XYZ file of C-alpha atoms in Angstrom:
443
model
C 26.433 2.470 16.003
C 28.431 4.164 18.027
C 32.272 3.258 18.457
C 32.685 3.370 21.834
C 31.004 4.305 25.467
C 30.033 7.642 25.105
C 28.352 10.172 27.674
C 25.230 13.057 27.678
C 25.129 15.282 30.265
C 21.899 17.406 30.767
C 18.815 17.807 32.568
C 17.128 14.112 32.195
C 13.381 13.996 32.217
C 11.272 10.929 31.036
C 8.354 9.000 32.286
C 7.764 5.814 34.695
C 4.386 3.857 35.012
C 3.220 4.810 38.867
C 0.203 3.353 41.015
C -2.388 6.202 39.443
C -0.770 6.917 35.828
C 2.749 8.321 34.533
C 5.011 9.419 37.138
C 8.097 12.208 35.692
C 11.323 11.058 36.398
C 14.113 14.101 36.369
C 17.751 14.100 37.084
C 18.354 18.130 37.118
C 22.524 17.687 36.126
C 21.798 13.809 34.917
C 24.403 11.626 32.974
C 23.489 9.120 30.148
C 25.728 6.833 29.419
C 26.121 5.209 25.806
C 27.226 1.709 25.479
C 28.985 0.678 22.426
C 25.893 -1.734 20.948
C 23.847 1.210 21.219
C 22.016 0.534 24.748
C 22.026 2.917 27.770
C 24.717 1.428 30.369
C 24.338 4.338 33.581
C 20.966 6.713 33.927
C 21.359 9.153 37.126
C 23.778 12.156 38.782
C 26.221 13.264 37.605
C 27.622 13.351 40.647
C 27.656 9.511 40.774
C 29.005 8.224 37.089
C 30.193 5.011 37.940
C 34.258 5.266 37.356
C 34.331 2.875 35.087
C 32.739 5.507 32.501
C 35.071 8.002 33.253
C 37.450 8.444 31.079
C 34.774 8.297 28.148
C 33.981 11.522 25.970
C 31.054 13.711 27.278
C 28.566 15.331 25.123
C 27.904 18.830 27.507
C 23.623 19.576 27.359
C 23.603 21.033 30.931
C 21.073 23.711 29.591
C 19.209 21.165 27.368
C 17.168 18.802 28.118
C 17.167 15.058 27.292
C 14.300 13.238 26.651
C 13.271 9.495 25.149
C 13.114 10.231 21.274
C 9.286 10.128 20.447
C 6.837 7.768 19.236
C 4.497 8.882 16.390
C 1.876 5.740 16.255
C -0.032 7.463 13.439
C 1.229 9.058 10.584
C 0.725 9.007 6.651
C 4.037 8.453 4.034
C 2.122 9.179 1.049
C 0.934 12.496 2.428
C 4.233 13.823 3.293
C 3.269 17.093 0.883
C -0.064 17.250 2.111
C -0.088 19.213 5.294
C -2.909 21.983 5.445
C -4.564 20.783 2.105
C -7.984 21.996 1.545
C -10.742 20.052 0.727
C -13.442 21.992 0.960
C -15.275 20.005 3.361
C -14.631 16.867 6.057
C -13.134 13.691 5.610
C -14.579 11.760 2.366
C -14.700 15.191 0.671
C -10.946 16.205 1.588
C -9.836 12.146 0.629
C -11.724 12.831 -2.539
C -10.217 16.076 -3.655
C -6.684 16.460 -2.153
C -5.417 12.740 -0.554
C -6.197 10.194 -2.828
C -4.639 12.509 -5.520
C -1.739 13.264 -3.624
C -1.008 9.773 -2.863
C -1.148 8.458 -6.574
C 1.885 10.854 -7.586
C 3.606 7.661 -5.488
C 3.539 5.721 -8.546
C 6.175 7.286 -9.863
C 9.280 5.808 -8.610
C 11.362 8.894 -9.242
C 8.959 11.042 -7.130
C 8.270 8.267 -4.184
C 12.149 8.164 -3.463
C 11.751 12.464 -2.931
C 8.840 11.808 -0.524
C 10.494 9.064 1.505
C 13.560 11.474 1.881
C 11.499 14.003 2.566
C 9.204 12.215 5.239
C 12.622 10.574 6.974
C 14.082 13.849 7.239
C 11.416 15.451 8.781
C 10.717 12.859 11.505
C 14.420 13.029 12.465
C 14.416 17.137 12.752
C 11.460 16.662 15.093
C 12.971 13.568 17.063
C 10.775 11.178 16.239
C 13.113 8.157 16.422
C 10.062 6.042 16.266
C 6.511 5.552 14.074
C 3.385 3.785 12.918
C 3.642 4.654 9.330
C 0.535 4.358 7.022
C 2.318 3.537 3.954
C 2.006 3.472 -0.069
C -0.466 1.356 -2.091
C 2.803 1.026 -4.548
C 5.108 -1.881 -3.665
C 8.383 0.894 -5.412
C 7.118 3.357 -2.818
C 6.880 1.312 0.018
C 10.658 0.023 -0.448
C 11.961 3.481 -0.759
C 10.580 4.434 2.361
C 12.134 0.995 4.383
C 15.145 1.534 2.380
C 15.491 5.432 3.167
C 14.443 4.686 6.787
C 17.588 2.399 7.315
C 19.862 4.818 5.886
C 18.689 7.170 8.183
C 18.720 4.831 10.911
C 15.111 5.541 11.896
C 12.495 3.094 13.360
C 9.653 2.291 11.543
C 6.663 -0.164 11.618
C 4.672 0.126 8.144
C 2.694 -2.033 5.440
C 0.921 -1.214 2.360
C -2.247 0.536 2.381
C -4.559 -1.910 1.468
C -7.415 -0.388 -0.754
C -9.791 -2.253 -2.928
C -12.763 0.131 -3.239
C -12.922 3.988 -3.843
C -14.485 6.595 -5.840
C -12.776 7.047 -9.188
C -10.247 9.576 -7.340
C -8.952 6.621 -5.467
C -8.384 4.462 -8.665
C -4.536 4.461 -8.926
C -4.876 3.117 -5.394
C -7.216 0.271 -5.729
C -5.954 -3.476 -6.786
C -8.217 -6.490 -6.021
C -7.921 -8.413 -2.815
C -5.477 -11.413 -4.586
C -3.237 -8.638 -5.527
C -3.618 -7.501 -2.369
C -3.004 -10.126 -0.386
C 0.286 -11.249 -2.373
C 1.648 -7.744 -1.984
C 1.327 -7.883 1.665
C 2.811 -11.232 2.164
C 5.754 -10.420 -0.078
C 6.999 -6.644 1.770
C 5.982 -8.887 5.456
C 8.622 -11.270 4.016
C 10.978 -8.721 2.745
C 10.961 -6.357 5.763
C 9.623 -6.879 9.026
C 12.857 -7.461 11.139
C 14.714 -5.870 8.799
C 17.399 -3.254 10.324
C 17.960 -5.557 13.247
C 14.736 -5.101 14.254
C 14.538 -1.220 12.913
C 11.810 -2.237 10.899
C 8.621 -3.512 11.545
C 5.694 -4.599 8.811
C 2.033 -4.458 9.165
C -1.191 -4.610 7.549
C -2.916 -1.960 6.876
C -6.402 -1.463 5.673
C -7.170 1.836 5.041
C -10.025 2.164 6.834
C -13.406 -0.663 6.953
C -15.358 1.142 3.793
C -11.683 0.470 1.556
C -12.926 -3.201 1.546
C -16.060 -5.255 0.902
C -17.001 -7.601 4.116
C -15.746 -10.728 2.672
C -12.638 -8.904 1.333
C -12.120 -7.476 4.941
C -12.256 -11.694 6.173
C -9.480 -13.004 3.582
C -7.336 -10.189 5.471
C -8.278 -11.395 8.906
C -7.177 -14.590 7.750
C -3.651 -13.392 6.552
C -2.989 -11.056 9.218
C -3.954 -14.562 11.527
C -1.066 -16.376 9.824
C 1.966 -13.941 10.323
C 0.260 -12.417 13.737
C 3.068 -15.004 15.732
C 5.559 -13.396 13.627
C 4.946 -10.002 15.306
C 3.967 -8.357 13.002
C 1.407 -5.167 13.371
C -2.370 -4.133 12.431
C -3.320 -0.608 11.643
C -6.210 1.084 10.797
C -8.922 3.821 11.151
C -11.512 3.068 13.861
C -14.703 5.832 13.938
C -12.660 8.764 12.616
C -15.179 11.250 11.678
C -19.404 11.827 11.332
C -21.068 9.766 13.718
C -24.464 11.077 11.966
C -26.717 9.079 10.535
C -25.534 9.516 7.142
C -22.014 9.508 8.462
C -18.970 7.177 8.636
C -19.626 5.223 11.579
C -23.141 4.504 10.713
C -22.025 3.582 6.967
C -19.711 1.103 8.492
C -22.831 -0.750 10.413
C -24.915 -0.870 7.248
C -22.404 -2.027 5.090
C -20.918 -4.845 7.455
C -24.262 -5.681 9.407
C -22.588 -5.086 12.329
C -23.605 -3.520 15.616
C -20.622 -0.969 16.065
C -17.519 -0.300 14.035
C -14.986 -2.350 15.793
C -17.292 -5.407 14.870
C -16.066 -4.281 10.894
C -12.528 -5.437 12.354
C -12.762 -8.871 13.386
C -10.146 -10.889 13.714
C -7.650 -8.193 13.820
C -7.753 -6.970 17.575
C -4.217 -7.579 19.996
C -1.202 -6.437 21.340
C 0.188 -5.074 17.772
C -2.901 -3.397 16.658
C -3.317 -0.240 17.093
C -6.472 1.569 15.922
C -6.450 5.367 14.852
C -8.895 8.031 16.419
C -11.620 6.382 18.160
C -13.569 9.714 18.106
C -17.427 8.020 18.117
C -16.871 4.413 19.754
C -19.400 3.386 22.800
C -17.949 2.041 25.802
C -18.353 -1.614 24.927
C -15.956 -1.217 21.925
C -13.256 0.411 24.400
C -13.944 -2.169 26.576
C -13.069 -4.393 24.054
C -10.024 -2.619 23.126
C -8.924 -3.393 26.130
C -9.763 -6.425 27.040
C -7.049 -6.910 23.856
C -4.293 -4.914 24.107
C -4.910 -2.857 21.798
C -4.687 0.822 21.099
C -5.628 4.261 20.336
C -3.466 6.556 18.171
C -4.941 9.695 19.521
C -4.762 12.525 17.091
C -6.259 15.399 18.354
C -4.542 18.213 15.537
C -6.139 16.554 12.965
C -9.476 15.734 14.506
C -9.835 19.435 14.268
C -8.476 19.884 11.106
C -11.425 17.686 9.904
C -13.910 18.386 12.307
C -14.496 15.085 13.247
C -14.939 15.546 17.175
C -12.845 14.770 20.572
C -11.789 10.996 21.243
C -13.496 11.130 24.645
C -10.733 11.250 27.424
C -12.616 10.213 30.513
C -14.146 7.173 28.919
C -11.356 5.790 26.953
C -8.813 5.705 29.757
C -11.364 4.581 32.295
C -11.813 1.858 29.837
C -8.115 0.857 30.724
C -7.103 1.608 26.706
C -3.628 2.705 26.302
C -3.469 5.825 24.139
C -0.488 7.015 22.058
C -0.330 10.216 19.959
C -0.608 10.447 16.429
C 0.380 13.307 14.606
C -1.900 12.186 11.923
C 0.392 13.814 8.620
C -0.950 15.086 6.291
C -4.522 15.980 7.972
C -2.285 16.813 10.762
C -0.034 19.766 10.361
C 2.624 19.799 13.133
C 5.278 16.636 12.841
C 6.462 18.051 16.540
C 4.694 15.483 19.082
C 4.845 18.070 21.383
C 2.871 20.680 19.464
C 0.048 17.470 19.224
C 0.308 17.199 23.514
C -0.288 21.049 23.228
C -3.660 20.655 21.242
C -4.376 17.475 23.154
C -4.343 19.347 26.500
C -6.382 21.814 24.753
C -9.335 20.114 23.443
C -9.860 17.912 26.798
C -9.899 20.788 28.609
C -12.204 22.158 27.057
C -14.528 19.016 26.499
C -17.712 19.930 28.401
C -18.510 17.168 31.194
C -15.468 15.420 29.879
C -13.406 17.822 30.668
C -9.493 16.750 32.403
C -6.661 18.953 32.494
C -3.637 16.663 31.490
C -0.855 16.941 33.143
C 2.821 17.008 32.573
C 3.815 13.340 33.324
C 0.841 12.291 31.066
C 1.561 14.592 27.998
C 4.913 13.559 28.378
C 4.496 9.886 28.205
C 1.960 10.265 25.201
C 4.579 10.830 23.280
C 7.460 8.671 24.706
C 6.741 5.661 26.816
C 2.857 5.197 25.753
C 3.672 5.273 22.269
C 6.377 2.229 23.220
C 3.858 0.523 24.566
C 1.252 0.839 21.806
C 3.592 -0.865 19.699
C 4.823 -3.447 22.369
C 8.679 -1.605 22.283
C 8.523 -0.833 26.070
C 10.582 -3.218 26.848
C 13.366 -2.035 24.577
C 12.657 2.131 24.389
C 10.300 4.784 25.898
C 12.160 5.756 28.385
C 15.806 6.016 29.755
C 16.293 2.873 31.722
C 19.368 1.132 31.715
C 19.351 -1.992 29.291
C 16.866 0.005 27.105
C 18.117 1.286 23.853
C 19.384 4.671 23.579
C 16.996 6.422 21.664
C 16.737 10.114 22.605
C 16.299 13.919 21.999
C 18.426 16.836 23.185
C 16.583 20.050 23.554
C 18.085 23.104 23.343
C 16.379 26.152 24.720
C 19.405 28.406 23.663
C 18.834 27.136 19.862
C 14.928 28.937 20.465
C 15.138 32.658 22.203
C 11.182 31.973 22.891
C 11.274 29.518 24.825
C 14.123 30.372 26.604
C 13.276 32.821 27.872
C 10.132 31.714 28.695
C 11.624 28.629 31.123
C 13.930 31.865 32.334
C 11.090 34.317 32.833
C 8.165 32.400 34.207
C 8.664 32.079 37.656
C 10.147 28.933 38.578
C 7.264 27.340 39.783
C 9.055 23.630 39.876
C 10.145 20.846 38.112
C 6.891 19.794 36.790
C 5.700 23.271 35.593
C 8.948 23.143 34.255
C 8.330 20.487 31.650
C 4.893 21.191 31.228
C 6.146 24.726 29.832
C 8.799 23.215 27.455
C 5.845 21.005 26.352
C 3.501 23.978 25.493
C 6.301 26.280 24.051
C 8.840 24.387 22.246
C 9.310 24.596 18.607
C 11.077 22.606 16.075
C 14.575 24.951 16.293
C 15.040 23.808 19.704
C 16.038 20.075 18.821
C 19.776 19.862 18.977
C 20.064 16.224 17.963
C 17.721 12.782 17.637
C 19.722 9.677 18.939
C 18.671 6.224 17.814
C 20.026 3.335 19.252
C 23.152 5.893 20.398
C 23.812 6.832 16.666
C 22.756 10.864 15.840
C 20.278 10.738 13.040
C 19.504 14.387 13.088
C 21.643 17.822 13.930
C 20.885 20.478 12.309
């Protein structure tokens, strides 16, 4: 935490909910103030800083930018090494041949410590103060990526993947559902509040075909008894293949259920949050919705696999709140921003569906949606006073690119302005990630 009131001055942008969808917020020469417990105290001009902040240090950014740090409500710890894998094929075949493989080396205490380090320190270079984290089938591996995440300072809401069928490449990963179940219970116990509230547990199925029907009901059951405790559901919801042969259709024969969401009964709320939603009818969004629940929307790895477009239109018409996902390791960028990039580019080039998203909404998909997805908007997301300080400072000088691409293009306004930084920026132009006013990341 930091040791006393400190200040950030740059150009502020974030997001605010408006009567039709995210409004942008920007203070062009703002001032954040840092209070010492780590919360914002003063959000506006410059030109105004209350006096009684006055005599505290300032951090300069008037080139940068400062933004809420993001929220990555889907990604995969075990597959921190597994970006651009090839499997030869979609989904079950790429699970098959590079994931479940990949994920087993966790056993190995030595080696899960290297990927938690790993995975922490590339979510802080991208400023992701914040994430949904799929986590280990191996209790070791699970505490070294709580434990790493707290030395980092990081936020993080995880649990166990929970896996008790699989072809023989998943074996490592199976245990039965007793085993299972007492695993959960014990890192829930352990770790959720953990941090001062840093950490978050969860349960975690890996997706409905990991578990046999009655299997899937014992979880229900758990996840019914620490539910009041806050703690989260995750899972994968109609991913990939809605064929007739496929995933989605699978799921129906196997559960005797009318649509995949019926596979997750029991499960649905404010705290669960259900990855990809690529094939699901309009009664299962409606659902959703009806709730609380959410999508982790993952377009980068949707086309990595070929598994189709999570229908715009329909899902937010559906009232649904979508996050972003960056979906690790099918997913190959860790920058959220690089995963609004692809998600403007696949709606906008969705056929019927097609929507050209704008600024304010890319921007809150990965700050203030992603908050609300995992019921933190009332403590980050954005830069209101009261709310933690969690933040990134971008840098255009640190990225010649994209500076000069801001410079060059024509000042066409504020909002082009951030829609540009959204399409362009790269990794190199994060000066520093900020949570809860302490710097986890500078490179």
């Amino acid at each position: 935490m930091p040791v006393r009131t400190s200040v950030f001055r740059a150009r502020l942008v974030d997001t605010v909910s408006g009567a039709n969808g995210p409004e942008l917020r920007i203070e062009p020469d703002g001032a954040l103030v840092v209070r010492p417990d780590g919360t914002i105290g003063y959000r506006g001009p410059w030109s105004r800083l209350p006096a009684e902040y006055s005599a505290a240090p300032v951090t300069d950014h008037r080139r940068g930018y400062l933004r809420p740090g993001f929220v990555d409500t889907h990604v995969h710890f075990p597959q921190v090494f597994s970006t651009g894998a090839y499997g030869g094929g979609r989904l079950l075949t790429w699970l098959e041949r590079c994931i479940f493989p990949a994920e087993a080396r966790l056993r190995d205490p030595a080696f899960a410590e290297v990927a938690a380090e790993a995975f922490c320190a590339r979510r802080a270079a991208v400023g992701t103060t914040t994430a949904l984290v799929f986590g280990s089938a191996f209790p070791q591996a699970q505490k070294a990526l709580y434990t790493r995440s707290l030395a980092w300072g990081l936020r993080t809401v995880s649990g166990r993947g929970v896996q008790t069928l699989g072809p023989p490449a998943a074996g490592p990963l199976l245990t039965d559902l007793d085993t299972a179940l007492g695993l959960c219970r014990d890192e829930i116990d352990e770790w959720h509040g953990a941090g001062g509230g840093l950490i978050g547990a969860a349960v975690v199925p890996r997706f409905a075909l990991s578990l046999a029907p009655a299997d899937m009901q014992r979880l229900a059951t758990l996840y019914d008894e620490v539910r009041g405790r806050g703690v989260y559901f995750h899972t994968h919801l109609s991913e990939n293949d809605s064929g007739p042969d496929g995933e989605v259709a699978t799921v129906r024969r196997t559960y005797g259920v009318a649509n995949y969401l019926d596979a997750y009964t029991g499960f649905l709320g404010r705290r669960s949050v259900f990855a990809h939603a690529v094939h699901c009818h309009d009664d299962e969004l409606a659902r959703l919705a009806g709730a609380g629940s959410s999508i982790a929307h993952c377009p980068v790895s949707q086309l990595f696999l070929g598994s189709g477009t999570m229908p715009w239109r329909r899902t937010a018409d559906a009232g649904v709140t979508v996050a972003l996902g960056t979906d690790v390791g099918a997913g190959d960028e860790w920058l959220l921003p690089r995963v609004a990039n692809a998600a403007y580019k696949v709606h906008l080039s969705d056929g019927e569906g097609s929507i050209a998203l704008d600024a304010a909404t890319l921007l809150d998909l990965c700050t203030h949606a992603g908050a609300r997805a995992l019921d933190l908007d009332d403590r980050i997301g954005n830069l209101d006073v009261g709310m933690d300080a969690d933040f990134v400072v971008i840098d255009p000088d640190r990225s010649p690119g994209l500076r000069d691409q801001l410079e060059h293009s024509g000042g066409n306004g504020a909002e082009a302005e951030v829609f540009t930084l959204l399409m362009t920026m790269r990794e190199d132009a994060v000066a520093s990630t900020h949570v809860r006013g302490r710097r986890v990341h500078a490179p």
